[in-house]
GROMACS .gro file of N, CA, C and O in nm:
model
  428
    1MET      N    1   1.798   3.492  -0.731
    1MET     CA    2   1.683   3.404  -0.743
    1MET      C    3   1.663   3.367  -0.889
    1MET      O    4   1.654   3.453  -0.975
    2GLY      N    5   1.656   3.238  -0.919
    2GLY     CA    6   1.641   3.193  -1.057
    2GLY      C    7   1.496   3.194  -1.102
    2GLY      O    8   1.405   3.224  -1.026
    3LEU      N    9   1.478   3.161  -1.229
    3LEU     CA   10   1.343   3.153  -1.283
    3LEU      C   11   1.271   3.032  -1.228
    3LEU      O   12   1.329   2.925  -1.214
    4LYS      N   13   1.141   3.051  -1.196
    4LYS     CA   14   1.060   2.937  -1.155
    4LYS      C   15   1.018   2.860  -1.278
    4LYS      O   16   0.978   2.918  -1.377
    5ARG      N   17   1.029   2.731  -1.273
    5ARG     CA   18   0.986   2.649  -1.385
    5ARG      C   19   0.849   2.592  -1.353
    5ARG      O   20   0.815   2.567  -1.239
    6GLY      N   21   0.771   2.572  -1.456
    6GLY     CA   22   0.638   2.517  -1.436
    6GLY      C   23   0.559   2.527  -1.565
    6GLY      O   24   0.612   2.564  -1.670
    7LEU      N   25   0.432   2.498  -1.553
    7LEU     CA   26   0.346   2.498  -1.671
    7LEU      C   27   0.297   2.637  -1.706
    7LEU      O   28   0.260   2.664  -1.819
    8TYR      N   29   0.298   2.728  -1.609
    8TYR     CA   30   0.247   2.862  -1.636
    8TYR      C   31   0.325   2.967  -1.559
    8TYR      O   32   0.392   2.938  -1.461
    9ALA      N   33   0.314   3.091  -1.608
    9ALA     CA   34   0.369   3.207  -1.539
    9ALA      C   35   0.253   3.284  -1.479
    9ALA      O   36   0.141   3.280  -1.530
   10LYS      N   37   0.279   3.353  -1.371
   10LYS     CA   38   0.173   3.432  -1.308
   10LYS      C   39   0.159   3.567  -1.377
   10LYS      O   40   0.257   3.624  -1.425
   11GLY      N   41   0.037   3.616  -1.379
   11GLY     CA   42   0.010   3.748  -1.434
   11GLY      C   43  -0.099   3.815  -1.354
   11GLY      O   44  -0.161   3.753  -1.268
   12ARG      N   45  -0.123   3.941  -1.383
   12ARG     CA   46  -0.224   4.017  -1.313
   12ARG      C   47  -0.307   4.096  -1.413
   12ARG      O   48  -0.253   4.151  -1.508
   13VAL      N   49  -0.439   4.100  -1.391
   13VAL     CA   50  -0.529   4.176  -1.478
   13VAL      C   51  -0.525   4.322  -1.434
   13VAL      O   52  -0.549   4.353  -1.317
   14LEU      N   53  -0.492   4.411  -1.527
   14LEU     CA   54  -0.485   4.553  -1.497
   14LEU      C   55  -0.616   4.625  -1.529
   14LEU      O   56  -0.649   4.724  -1.467
   15GLY      N   57  -0.689   4.576  -1.628
   15GLY     CA   58  -0.814   4.640  -1.668
   15GLY      C   59  -0.837   4.620  -1.816
   15GLY      O   60  -0.772   4.536  -1.880
   16PHE      N   61  -0.930   4.696  -1.872
   16PHE     CA   62  -0.959   4.692  -2.014
   16PHE      C   63  -0.877   4.799  -2.085
   16PHE      O   64  -0.833   4.896  -2.023
   17THR      N   65  -0.856   4.782  -2.217
   17THR     CA   66  -0.800   4.892  -2.293
   17THR      C   67  -0.906   5.001  -2.299
   17THR      O   68  -1.025   4.974  -2.309
   18ARG      N   69  -0.859   5.125  -2.292
   18ARG     CA   70  -0.955   5.234  -2.287
   18ARG      C   71  -0.893   5.364  -2.332
   18ARG      O   72  -0.771   5.377  -2.339
   19ALA      N   73  -0.978   5.458  -2.364
   19ALA     CA   74  -0.938   5.595  -2.390
   19ALA      C   75  -0.986   5.677  -2.270
   19ALA      O   76  -1.014   5.622  -2.164
   20LYS      N   77  -0.997   5.805  -2.289
   20LYS     CA   78  -1.039   5.887  -2.177
   20LYS      C   79  -1.182   5.854  -2.134
   20LYS      O   80  -1.212   5.846  -2.015
   21ARG      N   81  -1.269   5.835  -2.231
   21ARG     CA   82  -1.410   5.810  -2.199
   21ARG      C   83  -1.460   5.673  -2.243
   21ARG      O   84  -1.553   5.620  -2.184
   22ASN      N   85  -1.402   5.617  -2.349
   22ASN     CA   86  -1.452   5.490  -2.402
   22ASN      C   87  -1.372   5.374  -2.347
   22ASN      O   88  -1.250   5.383  -2.334
   23THR      N   89  -1.441   5.265  -2.318
   23THR     CA   90  -1.377   5.143  -2.269
   23THR      C   91  -1.402   5.031  -2.369
   23THR      O   92  -1.513   5.015  -2.417
   24LYS      N   93  -1.298   4.956  -2.401
   24LYS     CA   94  -1.311   4.843  -2.493
   24LYS      C   95  -1.301   4.715  -2.411
   24LYS      O   96  -1.193   4.670  -2.378
   25GLU      N   97  -1.416   4.657  -2.380
   25GLU     CA   98  -1.420   4.541  -2.289
   25GLU      C   99  -1.366   4.414  -2.352
   25GLU      O  100  -1.336   4.318  -2.281
   26HIS      N  101  -1.352   4.411  -2.486
   26HIS     CA  102  -1.309   4.288  -2.551
   26HIS      C  103  -1.159   4.265  -2.540
   26HIS      O  104  -1.111   4.157  -2.573
   27THR      N  105  -1.082   4.364  -2.495
   27THR     CA  106  -0.938   4.349  -2.482
   27THR      C  107  -0.896   4.387  -2.341
   27THR      O  108  -0.929   4.495  -2.293
   28SER      N  109  -0.824   4.297  -2.274
   28SER     CA  110  -0.779   4.320  -2.138
   28SER      C  111  -0.630   4.345  -2.135
   28SER      O  112  -0.556   4.294  -2.220
   29LEU      N  113  -0.584   4.422  -2.037
   29LEU     CA  114  -0.442   4.447  -2.017
   29LEU      C  115  -0.391   4.359  -1.904
   29LEU      O  116  -0.452   4.353  -1.797
   30LEU      N  117  -0.279   4.290  -1.928
   30LEU     CA  118  -0.220   4.200  -1.830
   30LEU      C  119  -0.075   4.238  -1.805
   30LEU      O  120  -0.004   4.277  -1.897
   31GLN      N  121  -0.031   4.223  -1.680
   31GLN     CA  122   0.110   4.239  -1.646
   31GLN      C  123   0.161   4.100  -1.608
   31GLN      O  124   0.113   4.041  -1.512
   32VAL      N  125   0.255   4.047  -1.685
   32VAL     CA  126   0.311   3.915  -1.658
   32VAL      C  127   0.429   3.932  -1.564
   32VAL      O  128   0.511   4.024  -1.580
   33GLU      N  129   0.438   3.845  -1.465
   33GLU     CA  130   0.544   3.853  -1.365
   33GLU      C  131   0.681   3.839  -1.429
   33GLU      O  132   0.706   3.747  -1.506
   34GLY      N  133   0.770   3.932  -1.400
   34GLY     CA  134   0.906   3.927  -1.452
   34GLY      C  135   0.925   3.990  -1.588
   34GLY      O  136   1.035   3.990  -1.642
   35VAL      N  137   0.818   4.045  -1.647
   35VAL     CA  138   0.827   4.109  -1.779
   35VAL      C  139   0.832   4.260  -1.758
   35VAL      O  140   0.739   4.318  -1.702
   36GLN      N  141   0.941   4.324  -1.803
   36GLN     CA  142   0.960   4.467  -1.781
   36GLN      C  143   0.966   4.548  -1.910
   36GLN      O  144   0.949   4.669  -1.906
   37THR      N  145   0.996   4.482  -2.024
   37THR     CA  146   1.014   4.555  -2.149
   37THR      C  147   0.931   4.490  -2.259
   37THR      O  148   0.891   4.374  -2.247
   38PRO      N  149   0.907   4.563  -2.369
   38PRO     CA  150   0.837   4.503  -2.483
   38PRO      C  151   0.913   4.384  -2.543
   38PRO      O  152   0.852   4.290  -2.594
   39ASP      N  153   1.046   4.386  -2.533
   39ASP     CA  154   1.124   4.272  -2.584
   39ASP      C  155   1.099   4.148  -2.500
   39ASP      O  156   1.092   4.037  -2.554
   40ASP      N  157   1.086   4.164  -2.369
   40ASP     CA  158   1.051   4.050  -2.283
   40ASP      C  159   0.912   3.998  -2.317
   40ASP      O  160   0.887   3.878  -2.313
   41ALA      N  161   0.821   4.090  -2.347
   41ALA     CA  162   0.683   4.052  -2.376
   41ALA      C  163   0.670   3.973  -2.506
   41ALA      O  164   0.573   3.898  -2.523
   42GLN      N  165   0.764   3.989  -2.598
   42GLN     CA  166   0.758   3.918  -2.727
   42GLN      C  167   0.744   3.768  -2.707
   42GLN      O  168   0.675   3.700  -2.782
   43PHE      N  169   0.810   3.713  -2.604
   43PHE     CA  170   0.806   3.569  -2.580
   43PHE      C  171   0.663   3.521  -2.553
   43PHE      O  172   0.627   3.410  -2.590
   44TYR      N  173   0.581   3.604  -2.490
   44TYR     CA  174   0.448   3.561  -2.447
   44TYR      C  175   0.340   3.582  -2.552
   44TYR      O  176   0.226   3.541  -2.530
   45LEU      N  177   0.371   3.644  -2.665
   45LEU     CA  178   0.269   3.667  -2.767
   45LEU      C  179   0.219   3.534  -2.821
   45LEU      O  180   0.296   3.447  -2.858
   46GLY      N  181   0.087   3.516  -2.827
   46GLY     CA  182   0.026   3.393  -2.874
   46GLY      C  183   0.003   3.290  -2.766
   46GLY      O  184  -0.060   3.187  -2.791
   47LYS      N  185   0.053   3.315  -2.646
   47LYS     CA  186   0.036   3.219  -2.536
   47LYS      C  187  -0.107   3.223  -2.483
   47LYS      O  188  -0.176   3.324  -2.488
   48ARG      N  189  -0.152   3.110  -2.430
   48ARG     CA  190  -0.286   3.098  -2.373
   48ARG      C  191  -0.288   3.154  -2.231
   48ARG      O  192  -0.190   3.142  -2.158
   49VAL      N  193  -0.400   3.214  -2.195
   49VAL     CA  194  -0.417   3.273  -2.062
   49VAL      C  195  -0.544   3.214  -2.000
   49VAL      O  196  -0.645   3.198  -2.068
   50ALA      N  197  -0.537   3.180  -1.871
   50ALA     CA  198  -0.653   3.126  -1.800
   50ALA      C  199  -0.684   3.215  -1.679
   50ALA      O  200  -0.598   3.236  -1.594
   51TYR      N  201  -0.807   3.266  -1.676
   51TYR     CA  202  -0.856   3.336  -1.557
   51TYR      C  203  -0.940   3.236  -1.479
   51TYR      O  204  -1.046   3.194  -1.523
   52VAL      N  205  -0.888   3.193  -1.365
   52VAL     CA  206  -0.952   3.089  -1.284
   52VAL      C  207  -1.020   3.157  -1.166
   52VAL      O  208  -0.960   3.239  -1.097
   53TYR      N  209  -1.148   3.123  -1.143
   53TYR     CA  210  -1.222   3.184  -1.033
   53TYR      C  211  -1.320   3.083  -0.976
   53TYR      O  212  -1.347   2.979  -1.036
   54LYS      N  213  -1.370   3.113  -0.857
   54LYS     CA  214  -1.467   3.026  -0.791
   54LYS      C  215  -1.605   3.087  -0.801
   54LYS      O  216  -1.623   3.208  -0.780
   55ALA      N  217  -1.703   3.003  -0.832
   55ALA     CA  218  -1.842   3.045  -0.838
   55ALA      C  219  -1.917   2.982  -0.722
   55ALA      O  220  -1.867   2.889  -0.658
   56SER      N  221  -2.036   3.031  -0.694
   56SER     CA  222  -2.110   2.978  -0.580
   56SER      C  223  -2.181   2.848  -0.614
   56SER      O  224  -2.200   2.763  -0.527
   57ARG      N  225  -2.220   2.832  -0.740
   57ARG     CA  226  -2.298   2.713  -0.779
   57ARG      C  227  -2.206   2.603  -0.828
   57ARG      O  228  -2.110   2.628  -0.902
   58VAL      N  229  -2.233   2.480  -0.788
   58VAL     CA  230  -2.153   2.364  -0.829
   58VAL      C  231  -2.208   2.310  -0.960
   58VAL      O  232  -2.328   2.283  -0.973
   59ILE      N  233  -2.119   2.295  -1.059
   59ILE     CA  234  -2.155   2.234  -1.186
   59ILE      C  235  -2.055   2.122  -1.212
   59ILE      O  236  -1.933   2.144  -1.205
   60ASP      N  237  -2.105   2.003  -1.243
   60ASP     CA  238  -2.021   1.885  -1.266
   60ASP      C  239  -1.925   1.859  -1.150
   60ASP      O  240  -1.809   1.826  -1.170
   61GLY      N  241  -1.973   1.880  -1.028
   61GLY     CA  242  -1.894   1.848  -0.910
   61GLY      C  243  -1.788   1.950  -0.873
   61GLY      O  244  -1.705   1.925  -0.786
   62SER      N  245  -1.787   2.067  -0.938
   62SER     CA  246  -1.685   2.166  -0.907
   62SER      C  247  -1.746   2.307  -0.917
   62SER      O  248  -1.831   2.332  -1.001
   63ASN      N  249  -1.699   2.396  -0.830
   63ASN     CA  250  -1.744   2.535  -0.840
   63ASN      C  251  -1.632   2.623  -0.897
   63ASN      O  252  -1.640   2.744  -0.889
   64ILE      N  253  -1.529   2.562  -0.953
   64ILE     CA  254  -1.419   2.636  -1.014
   64ILE      C  255  -1.447   2.652  -1.163
   64ILE      O  256  -1.482   2.557  -1.231
   65ARG      N  257  -1.433   2.777  -1.211
   65ARG     CA  258  -1.458   2.806  -1.352
   65ARG      C  259  -1.332   2.868  -1.413
   65ARG      O  260  -1.248   2.923  -1.343
   66VAL      N  261  -1.324   2.862  -1.545
   66VAL     CA  262  -1.209   2.919  -1.617
   66VAL      C  263  -1.260   2.994  -1.739
   66VAL      O  264  -1.349   2.948  -1.809
   67ILE      N  265  -1.202   3.111  -1.763
   67ILE     CA  266  -1.224   3.184  -1.888
   67ILE      C  267  -1.089   3.184  -1.960
   67ILE      O  268  -0.990   3.233  -1.906
   68TRP      N  269  -1.085   3.127  -2.081
   68TRP     CA  270  -0.961   3.116  -2.157
   68TRP      C  271  -0.944   3.234  -2.250
   68TRP      O  272  -1.040   3.289  -2.302
   69GLY      N  273  -0.820   3.271  -2.273
   69GLY     CA  274  -0.789   3.380  -2.365
   69GLY      C  275  -0.654   3.359  -2.429
   69GLY      O  276  -0.589   3.257  -2.410
   70LYS      N  277  -0.613   3.458  -2.506
   70LYS     CA  278  -0.485   3.451  -2.576
   70LYS      C  279  -0.420   3.589  -2.575
   70LYS      O  280  -0.488   3.691  -2.593
   71ILE      N  281  -0.289   3.593  -2.553
   71ILE     CA  282  -0.215   3.719  -2.558
   71ILE      C  283  -0.197   3.757  -2.704
   71ILE      O  284  -0.147   3.678  -2.784
   72THR      N  285  -0.237   3.880  -2.738
   72THR     CA  286  -0.238   3.921  -2.878
   72THR      C  287  -0.120   4.009  -2.915
   72THR      O  288  -0.063   3.995  -3.023
   73ARG      N  289  -0.083   4.105  -2.828
   73ARG     CA  290   0.026   4.196  -2.860
   73ARG      C  291   0.072   4.266  -2.734
   73ARG      O  292   0.007   4.257  -2.629
   74SER      N  293   0.184   4.337  -2.744
   74SER     CA  294   0.231   4.413  -2.629
   74SER      C  295   0.161   4.548  -2.625
   74SER      O  296   0.097   4.590  -2.721
   75HIS      N  297   0.175   4.618  -2.511
   75HIS     CA  298   0.105   4.744  -2.490
   75HIS      C  299   0.197   4.836  -2.412
   75HIS      O  300   0.227   4.811  -2.295
   76GLY      N  301   0.245   4.940  -2.477
   76GLY     CA  302   0.330   5.035  -2.407
   76GLY      C  303   0.474   4.988  -2.397
   76GLY      O  304   0.516   4.893  -2.463
   77THR      N  305   0.549   5.054  -2.309
   77THR     CA  306   0.693   5.027  -2.299
   77THR      C  307   0.733   4.961  -2.168
   77THR      O  308   0.852   4.948  -2.140
   78SER      N  309   0.636   4.919  -2.086
   78SER     CA  310   0.671   4.862  -1.956
   78SER      C  311   0.639   4.713  -1.946
   78SER      O  312   0.627   4.659  -1.836
   79GLY      N  313   0.622   4.646  -2.060
   79GLY     CA  314   0.602   4.501  -2.058
   79GLY      C  315   0.459   4.456  -2.041
   79GLY      O  316   0.434   4.338  -2.024
   80VAL      N  317   0.363   4.547  -2.044
   80VAL     CA  318   0.222   4.509  -2.036
   80VAL      C  319   0.180   4.448  -2.169
   80VAL      O  320   0.228   4.488  -2.275
   81VAL      N  321   0.091   4.348  -2.164
   81VAL     CA  322   0.043   4.284  -2.287
   81VAL      C  323  -0.109   4.295  -2.294
   81VAL      O  324  -0.176   4.312  -2.193
   82ARG      N  325  -0.161   4.285  -2.416
   82ARG     CA  326  -0.305   4.282  -2.438
   82ARG      C  327  -0.348   4.137  -2.459
   82ARG      O  328  -0.276   4.059  -2.519
   83ALA      N  329  -0.468   4.104  -2.412
   83ALA     CA  330  -0.520   3.969  -2.428
   83ALA      C  331  -0.668   3.976  -2.461
   83ALA      O  332  -0.739   4.065  -2.414
   84LYS      N  333  -0.712   3.881  -2.544
   84LYS     CA  334  -0.854   3.869  -2.575
   84LYS      C  335  -0.903   3.737  -2.517
   84LYS      O  336  -0.841   3.632  -2.537
   85PHE      N  337  -1.014   3.740  -2.447
   85PHE     CA  338  -1.071   3.622  -2.385
   85PHE      C  339  -1.196   3.578  -2.460
   85PHE      O  340  -1.259   3.657  -2.531
   86ARG      N  341  -1.231   3.450  -2.446
   86ARG     CA  342  -1.347   3.395  -2.518
   86ARG      C  343  -1.474   3.469  -2.482
   86ARG      O  344  -1.555   3.500  -2.567
   87SER      N  345  -1.493   3.496  -2.354
   87SER     CA  346  -1.597   3.588  -2.312
   87SER      C  347  -1.527   3.697  -2.233
   87SER      O  348  -1.427   3.672  -2.166
   88ASN      N  349  -1.577   3.818  -2.243
   88ASN     CA  350  -1.510   3.931  -2.178
   88ASN      C  351  -1.495   3.907  -2.029
   88ASN      O  352  -1.585   3.852  -1.964
   89LEU      N  353  -1.381   3.949  -1.974
   89LEU     CA  354  -1.360   3.933  -1.831
   89LEU      C  355  -1.455   4.024  -1.754
   89LEU      O  356  -1.483   4.136  -1.796
   90PRO      N  357  -1.503   3.977  -1.638
   90PRO     CA  358  -1.587   4.064  -1.556
   90PRO      C  359  -1.500   4.170  -1.486
   90PRO      O  360  -1.383   4.145  -1.458
   91PRO      N  361  -1.555   4.286  -1.457
   91PRO     CA  362  -1.476   4.389  -1.390
   91PRO      C  363  -1.424   4.347  -1.253
   91PRO      O  364  -1.326   4.402  -1.205
   92LYS      N  365  -1.486   4.249  -1.188
   92LYS     CA  366  -1.435   4.203  -1.058
   92LYS      C  367  -1.300   4.134  -1.073
   92LYS      O  368  -1.231   4.110  -0.974
   93SER      N  369  -1.259   4.104  -1.197
   93SER     CA  370  -1.130   4.039  -1.219
   93SER      C  371  -1.014   4.138  -1.216
   93SER      O  372  -0.898   4.096  -1.214
   94PHE      N  373  -1.040   4.268  -1.214
   94PHE     CA  374  -0.932   4.367  -1.212
   94PHE      C  375  -0.849   4.348  -1.086
   94PHE      O  376  -0.902   4.349  -0.975
   95GLY      N  377  -0.720   4.330  -1.104
   95GLY     CA  378  -0.632   4.306  -0.990
   95GLY      C  379  -0.615   4.160  -0.957
   95GLY      O  380  -0.528   4.124  -0.877
   96ALA      N  381  -0.697   4.074  -1.016
   96ALA     CA  382  -0.688   3.932  -0.988
   96ALA      C  383  -0.573   3.870  -1.066
   96ALA      O  384  -0.522   3.928  -1.162
   97SER      N  385  -0.531   3.751  -1.025
   97SER     CA  386  -0.421   3.685  -1.094
   97SER      C  387  -0.473   3.596  -1.206
   97SER      O  388  -0.586   3.546  -1.200
   98VAL      N  389  -0.392   3.581  -1.308
   98VAL     CA  390  -0.422   3.492  -1.420
   98VAL      C  391  -0.303   3.399  -1.440
   98VAL      O  392  -0.192   3.427  -1.392
   99ARG      N  393  -0.326   3.290  -1.508
   99ARG     CA  394  -0.219   3.196  -1.542
   99ARG      C  395  -0.185   3.213  -1.690
   99ARG      O  396  -0.272   3.194  -1.775
  100VAL      N  397  -0.061   3.247  -1.717
  100VAL     CA  398  -0.014   3.259  -1.855
  100VAL      C  399   0.055   3.127  -1.888
  100VAL      O  400   0.167   3.100  -1.842
  101MET      N  401  -0.013   3.043  -1.965
  101MET     CA  402   0.040   2.912  -1.999
  101MET      C  403   0.159   2.926  -2.091
  101MET      O  404   0.161   3.016  -2.177
  102LEU      N  405   0.256   2.840  -2.079
  102LEU     CA  406   0.377   2.848  -2.161
  102LEU      C  407   0.362   2.768  -2.289
  102LEU      O  408   0.461   2.718  -2.343
  103TYR      N  409   0.239   2.755  -2.337
  103TYR     CA  410   0.212   2.693  -2.466
  103TYR      C  411   0.109   2.776  -2.538
  103TYR      O  412   0.035   2.850  -2.472
  104PRO      N  413   0.097   2.774  -2.667
  104PRO     CA  414   0.182   2.701  -2.762
  104PRO      C  415   0.321   2.763  -2.770
  104PRO      O  416   0.336   2.885  -2.764
  105SER      N  417   0.421   2.679  -2.786
  105SER     CA  418   0.559   2.725  -2.791
  105SER      C  419   0.595   2.769  -2.932
  105SER      O  420   0.556   2.706  -3.029
  106ASN      N  421   0.669   2.879  -2.943
  106ASN     CA  422   0.716   2.923  -3.075
  106ASN      C  423   0.868   2.924  -3.080
  106ASN      O  424   0.927   2.997  -3.157
  107ILE      N  425   0.929   2.844  -2.994
  107ILE     CA  426   1.077   2.833  -2.995
  107ILE      C  427   1.117   2.726  -3.094
  107ILE      O  428   1.065   2.617  -3.091
   0.00000   0.00000   0.00000
């Protein structure tokens, strides 16, 4: 199976960065589809991330909202990356999918 081409890659929100007792809500952990090593994750550093969700109230004719963020660095040895969002992600986003945009390009 070859690589899917498109404007974004799929990812999943794993949670916030944390220690045993303290949680840092300003940084989220993401697993990008097809990324298994820190070397693979290097490509995605600096890329934009969109958490798209539906709200109950309609604003400007749409109930779809987006929280934008940016991948800042890798995390660990299994290809997980850290991302900072403009406003902190809500805990209900844990396990939800995100769109990892393939821009800005650094190739």
